[in-house]
Every structure is written in C-alpha cells, then in structure tokens.
XYZ file of C-alpha atoms in Angstrom:
347
model
C 24.121 -32.692 61.986
C 24.172 -32.173 65.737
C 21.181 -31.540 67.947
C 20.891 -29.437 71.073
C 21.050 -32.571 73.214
C 24.323 -33.556 71.482
C 25.728 -30.117 72.265
C 24.671 -30.414 75.891
C 26.206 -33.896 76.097
C 29.484 -32.426 74.823
C 29.377 -29.818 77.601
C 28.627 -32.504 80.204
C 31.553 -34.599 78.931
C 33.895 -31.606 79.204
C 34.575 -31.453 75.453
C 33.067 -27.965 75.211
C 32.800 -25.316 77.870
C 29.339 -23.867 78.564
C 30.572 -20.515 77.229
C 31.761 -22.061 73.957
C 28.492 -23.950 73.504
C 26.466 -20.798 74.129
C 28.649 -18.840 71.698
C 27.934 -21.483 69.058
C 24.189 -21.235 69.726
C 24.329 -17.463 69.461
C 26.280 -17.692 66.214
C 23.743 -20.068 64.676
C 20.877 -17.851 65.835
C 22.552 -14.841 64.192
C 23.018 -16.710 60.901
C 19.376 -17.824 60.854
C 17.996 -14.530 62.178
C 15.999 -16.583 64.668
C 16.620 -17.705 68.263
C 17.614 -21.348 68.590
C 14.657 -21.932 70.919
C 12.246 -21.221 68.025
C 13.787 -23.770 65.677
C 12.150 -26.850 67.287
C 15.258 -28.959 66.898
C 15.007 -32.711 66.963
C 17.464 -35.206 65.604
C 16.172 -37.349 62.752
C 19.335 -37.986 60.729
C 22.986 -38.124 61.696
C 23.951 -38.866 58.086
C 22.847 -40.749 54.989
C 23.849 -43.958 56.720
C 20.772 -43.461 58.922
C 18.572 -43.853 55.856
C 20.534 -46.880 54.685
C 20.331 -48.629 58.063
C 16.687 -47.575 58.478
C 15.663 -49.147 55.166
C 17.599 -52.314 55.956
C 16.003 -52.525 59.411
C 12.493 -52.159 58.017
C 13.165 -54.875 55.416
C 14.500 -57.209 58.106
C 11.580 -56.565 60.482
C 9.035 -57.136 57.702
C 10.735 -60.426 56.852
C 10.812 -61.512 60.498
C 7.150 -60.612 60.937
C 6.208 -62.464 57.761
C 8.040 -65.596 58.864
C 6.603 -65.353 62.375
C 3.083 -65.079 60.997
C 3.527 -68.478 59.356
C 3.949 -70.075 62.797
C 0.363 -70.570 63.961
C -0.547 -71.364 67.546
C -4.215 -72.166 66.912
C -6.378 -73.999 64.423
C -7.298 -70.837 62.501
C -4.448 -70.393 60.021
C -5.880 -67.078 58.836
C -5.712 -65.454 62.269
C -2.679 -63.215 62.950
C 0.020 -65.031 64.877
C 1.265 -63.451 68.133
C 4.680 -64.938 67.356
C 4.988 -62.413 64.518
C 4.747 -59.361 66.760
C 6.901 -60.819 69.510
C 9.652 -61.727 67.039
C 9.589 -58.189 65.628
C 9.880 -56.813 69.173
C 12.779 -59.118 70.029
C 14.712 -58.328 66.836
C 14.050 -54.590 67.258
C 15.481 -54.685 70.790
C 18.519 -56.652 69.623
C 19.251 -54.218 66.780
C 18.795 -51.273 69.150
C 21.554 -52.658 71.373
C 23.996 -51.788 68.583
C 22.476 -49.047 66.420
C 20.941 -47.097 69.322
C 23.080 -47.824 72.362
C 26.474 -47.972 70.638
C 26.099 -46.067 67.343
C 23.515 -43.497 68.535
C 21.893 -43.410 65.094
C 18.765 -41.244 65.065
C 16.398 -42.584 62.383
C 17.120 -46.286 63.016
C 16.563 -45.678 66.752
C 13.115 -44.235 66.048
C 12.176 -47.045 63.677
C 13.434 -49.740 66.043
C 11.514 -48.213 68.950
C 8.332 -48.201 66.865
C 9.070 -51.782 65.830
C 9.551 -52.857 69.443
C 6.467 -51.147 70.883
C 4.328 -51.995 67.853
C 5.502 -55.606 67.922
C 4.677 -55.993 71.605
C 1.248 -54.400 71.133
C 0.436 -56.477 68.043
C 1.643 -59.700 69.649
C -0.446 -59.152 72.774
C -3.582 -58.255 70.804
C -3.133 -61.300 68.555
C -2.698 -63.481 71.642
C -5.867 -62.009 73.128
C -7.801 -62.809 69.928
C -6.444 -66.359 70.056
C -7.405 -66.927 73.689
C -10.766 -65.115 73.514
C -12.059 -65.641 69.963
C -15.707 -65.026 70.876
C -15.320 -62.433 73.623
C -17.966 -59.763 74.083
C -17.334 -56.053 73.753
C -16.663 -55.490 77.451
C -14.174 -58.349 77.694
C -12.437 -57.149 74.518
C -12.142 -53.649 76.005
C -10.709 -55.024 79.247
C -8.256 -57.270 77.399
C -7.183 -54.394 75.158
C -6.568 -52.296 78.249
C -4.396 -55.056 79.692
C -2.448 -55.320 76.434
C -1.942 -51.536 76.465
C -0.700 -51.734 80.066
C 1.924 -54.332 79.146
C 2.867 -52.298 76.056
C 3.337 -49.214 78.246
C 5.565 -51.240 80.574
C 7.575 -52.443 77.564
C 7.998 -48.818 76.422
C 9.201 -47.900 79.920
C 11.801 -50.686 79.826
C 12.971 -49.468 76.416
C 13.243 -45.921 77.755
C 15.293 -47.036 80.740
C 17.663 -48.908 78.470
C 18.021 -46.653 75.416
C 16.549 -43.208 76.310
C 15.136 -42.607 72.813
C 12.998 -39.430 73.107
C 10.048 -40.775 71.108
C 9.667 -43.614 73.638
C 7.860 -41.386 76.143
C 5.290 -40.433 73.492
C 4.753 -44.096 72.650
C 4.265 -44.888 76.328
C 1.862 -41.962 76.797
C -0.207 -43.127 73.832
C -0.344 -46.638 75.282
C -1.373 -45.201 78.643
C -4.232 -43.385 76.910
C -5.228 -46.743 75.436
C -5.317 -48.229 78.934
C -7.664 -45.514 80.171
C -9.956 -45.784 77.135
C -10.081 -49.574 77.385
C -10.999 -49.503 81.075
C -13.648 -46.853 80.466
C -15.228 -48.822 77.616
C -15.194 -51.917 79.825
C -16.903 -50.100 82.691
C -19.279 -48.033 80.521
C -19.860 -49.725 77.124
C -22.098 -46.842 76.022
C -19.021 -44.570 76.125
C -18.110 -45.830 72.630
C -20.705 -43.364 71.288
C -18.519 -40.545 72.634
C -15.226 -41.949 71.364
C -14.041 -38.700 69.772
C -14.715 -36.811 73.012
C -12.636 -39.390 74.870
C -9.808 -39.078 72.347
C -9.999 -35.305 72.693
C -9.594 -35.537 76.475
C -6.724 -38.007 76.049
C -5.056 -35.602 73.626
C -5.370 -32.764 76.135
C -3.819 -34.958 78.830
C -0.833 -35.819 76.612
C -0.528 -32.132 75.647
C -0.373 -31.210 79.357
C 2.270 -33.916 79.867
C 4.254 -32.471 76.947
C 4.096 -29.015 78.498
C 5.473 -30.433 81.741
C 8.558 -31.619 79.848
C 8.768 -28.328 77.948
C 8.557 -26.232 81.110
C 11.501 -28.144 82.575
C 13.739 -26.919 79.744
C 12.866 -23.319 78.866
C 15.952 -22.912 76.678
C 15.426 -26.254 74.876
C 18.981 -27.413 75.316
C 18.481 -30.939 76.680
C 16.865 -34.242 75.757
C 13.738 -33.131 77.640
C 12.917 -30.811 74.753
C 13.157 -33.726 72.297
C 10.793 -35.749 74.491
C 8.334 -32.835 74.555
C 8.501 -32.551 70.744
C 7.318 -36.140 70.262
C 4.646 -35.772 72.942
C 3.258 -32.711 71.167
C 3.344 -34.671 67.920
C 1.273 -37.440 69.560
C -1.205 -35.068 71.222
C -1.867 -32.736 68.286
C -3.713 -35.162 65.962
C -5.777 -36.505 68.866
C -6.901 -32.970 69.713
C -7.378 -31.635 66.187
C -8.966 -34.667 64.524
C -11.294 -35.318 67.440
C -12.480 -31.711 67.592
C -13.193 -31.453 63.891
C -14.808 -34.889 63.772
C -17.103 -33.835 66.620
C -18.053 -30.828 64.495
C -18.905 -33.206 61.618
C -16.760 -31.447 59.050
C -16.891 -34.269 56.498
C -20.367 -35.549 57.329
C -22.252 -33.236 54.971
C -21.913 -30.184 52.769
C -20.024 -27.610 54.776
C -21.781 -24.249 55.119
C -20.326 -20.780 55.474
C -20.884 -20.681 59.241
C -19.159 -24.025 59.809
C -16.305 -23.109 57.463
C -15.720 -19.845 59.329
C -15.791 -21.765 62.614
C -13.090 -24.100 61.323
C -10.934 -21.145 60.276
C -11.481 -19.487 63.675
C -10.415 -22.699 65.425
C -7.318 -22.896 63.238
C -6.410 -19.343 64.239
C -6.907 -20.343 67.898
C -4.631 -23.341 67.326
C -2.112 -20.928 65.807
C -2.147 -18.746 68.908
C -1.592 -21.802 71.110
C 1.232 -22.941 68.809
C 2.877 -19.528 69.059
C 2.572 -19.439 72.837
C 4.074 -22.896 73.415
C 6.432 -22.599 70.410
C 5.298 -25.888 68.868
C 3.884 -26.266 65.348
C 2.287 -29.719 65.645
C -1.270 -28.387 66.137
C -1.020 -26.283 62.977
C 0.139 -29.251 60.903
C -2.419 -31.699 62.330
C -5.404 -29.431 61.581
C -4.162 -28.227 58.188
C -6.343 -30.597 56.134
C -9.504 -29.282 57.808
C -8.774 -25.617 57.232
C -7.885 -26.397 53.603
C -11.252 -28.112 53.191
C -13.104 -25.230 54.874
C -11.388 -22.556 52.800
C -11.989 -24.581 49.636
C -15.702 -24.700 50.469
C -15.773 -20.922 51.022
C -14.192 -20.210 47.650
C -16.625 -22.588 45.948
C -19.626 -20.887 47.540
C -18.182 -17.513 46.537
C -18.349 -18.623 42.899
C -14.709 -19.501 42.206
C -15.554 -23.126 41.394
C -12.801 -23.877 38.879
C -10.037 -22.061 40.754
C -11.128 -22.786 44.331
C -8.343 -25.337 44.886
C -5.723 -22.964 43.494
C -6.965 -20.039 45.587
C -7.034 -22.240 48.710
C -3.455 -23.401 48.185
C -2.336 -19.833 47.463
C -3.907 -18.367 50.610
C -2.853 -21.121 53.024
C 0.637 -21.513 51.564
C 1.280 -17.764 51.667
C -0.116 -17.440 55.197
C 1.998 -20.281 56.587
C 5.181 -19.020 54.926
C 4.532 -15.504 56.249
C 3.923 -16.927 59.718
C 7.172 -18.903 59.508
C 9.122 -15.799 58.477
C 7.597 -13.708 61.277
C 7.333 -16.517 63.822
C 9.493 -14.918 66.494
C 7.802 -11.500 66.247
C 4.343 -13.069 66.278
C 5.313 -15.257 69.203
C 6.547 -12.260 71.149
C 3.145 -10.599 70.693
C 1.319 -13.769 71.781
C 3.480 -14.409 74.852
C 3.602 -10.776 75.981
C -0.189 -10.730 75.913
C -0.368 -13.499 78.519
C -0.293 -13.041 82.297
C 3.238 -12.954 83.699
C 2.815 -16.204 85.642
C 1.903 -18.006 82.398
C 4.487 -16.340 80.186
C 7.238 -17.122 82.680
C 6.596 -20.854 82.354
C 6.805 -20.937 78.544
C 9.967 -21.423 76.445
C 12.190 -18.363 76.335
C 11.609 -15.750 73.663
C 15.370 -15.491 73.131
C-alpha cells in the first residue's frame, strides 16, 4: 500500500512524472467514486511485516522497561525507576535507525516514536519523583512543565532525524503539557478549571493542525499526514473536555441536555465536513450514543433503547460516509469565499 506522500516522493525522485502521478490519483478517485482529498490517507501498514516487527518491538521494549525498572537509584524499591524509561527511549531510537530510517516501515515507526517520547517523559517524571519525593503541588507542576519541555525537545530531535508524521502531534501534546504545568505553578487554583484548560489546549492544537492542512490543499505531501495526527490529538481534548464541562456522566441526563449533546455532535459534524477530517466525530461518538440512549429510554423504549441507538447512529454515520463529498460541498459552499479558499480542495 502506498500513501500520497510515497507518490509525491516518487515524483520528486523522478520515478514518476507529475502527469503520471495525477493520472493515477484520478484513476483511483474514479474507482472509489470519491476525490482522493476526501479519503484522509495516512500510512499505517506497508505490509504484514509491519505487524510482525511492531509486535516484536513492543515485546522488546516491554522487556527492556521491565529490566530497567529493577535498577533502582533510590532507597524506595517500589518507586518507578527513571532508568526504565530512558532505556526504552534509547532502544526505540536505535531500532528507528533501521526500521524507520532505512526500511521506512509505517507501524513500527509509529510505535517506536511513541516508545521514544513516552520513555523520555516517563524517565524524566520518575527522576523528578526521586529527587523531589515530598514536593508541594506548585513545585510538582513546575517540575512537570520542565519534564514536558525536555520531552518536546526530544520529539523535535526525533522529527529532525526521522520525519515520522506523528512526531509533530507528540511534540504539540508535550507543549500543551508545558503550558498547563506553568499555569498550575503560577495559579494553583487553575486546577479547578482543568477541563477548560484542556479545551483551550485542544483548540490550539486544532489551529496548528489547520495550519499544516492549509499548506497542502490537495493533500499530496507529508504535511497532510502531520495534520492528520494533529487533528487526532486535538479532537479528544476538545470533545471530552466540552462534554465533561457539561457534566454528561455526572447525573441522570435529561431531555434538554441530551438534545444539547446531539446538537453539539451535529456542529462537530459540520466542522468535520468543512475541514475534511473525521477525528471530531469519532472522539465525541460515545457521548452522542449515551445521549441518544437516554432519549430512547425516556421515550419508553427501555428494552430496545440500545438497539435503537446503535441502529440510528450506525445508519447515520454510514449515510454520511456515502454522501461525504456531496455534504462537504454544501458545507464548504456555505462559507465565505476567504474561508472556503483556505480549506482542502473539494476535488
């Protein structure tokens, strides 16, 4: 399986002419009855060997982390060892030198990036707990912000070396952690508004994702892959924070609140159509299922409420998928020209 970025790389290398590459895109779009730009391509597998190497890499990293955790730096043998995370990061980088830089394997590259960034973050947090075992909340927030800063720098180094698209999303998430940590250090009372802060952070990452998207309207380069992962990072921060602020699971949901959830999901759908990204719809799906389930229960369909909910949502999402391009055309054409012109192409 070849991604759009692979096709563009072939054009850059002179293997394919731009005309041949475009003819291939047009042919695929004709077969699928959908423009390539609407497909949200991203490379996850280059073959079954990706799964094989991915499983082996995870097993190796778990073993390395387990062994590293047995090497304690302090007197508390039950505390997590920073050596564990740093060993995972080192092994992940070493494996990436072959499987990412030389073999260009998709799934192992993603897993090794997560192992590297996660290992650095875990190692730094464990080191902080070892150095400051009895730190107050403000010092913990400041230390966590420092750990996030170093993790973001590590993600940047990984990006400069391997250019794995998900790396930018990992770095953006770490950067959000820096901002939250500094804010909690400066204003400890801000922890009472944590979901609002996460919501703002999600909006910031969403805006960053749109910047990458708007630099590749046809979605034919690696920039589109970077934007995909950024949207995937931003969507749960936006959706979960918003619905948690509404207190969806705090008490029995009423008709008014259920209808509000459904209205928000429709609004998310319009945004998804406009920007041609489905992450918001997926991230908020559990909440609209819960709201619709509550509506059917209050309407008297107690025994079949789950079945009716699955039937309505499943049918609606499949219909939206089938008519995605037509619905997107309506959504984009309804926007001002200066906005519509900055969104991914309709065709």
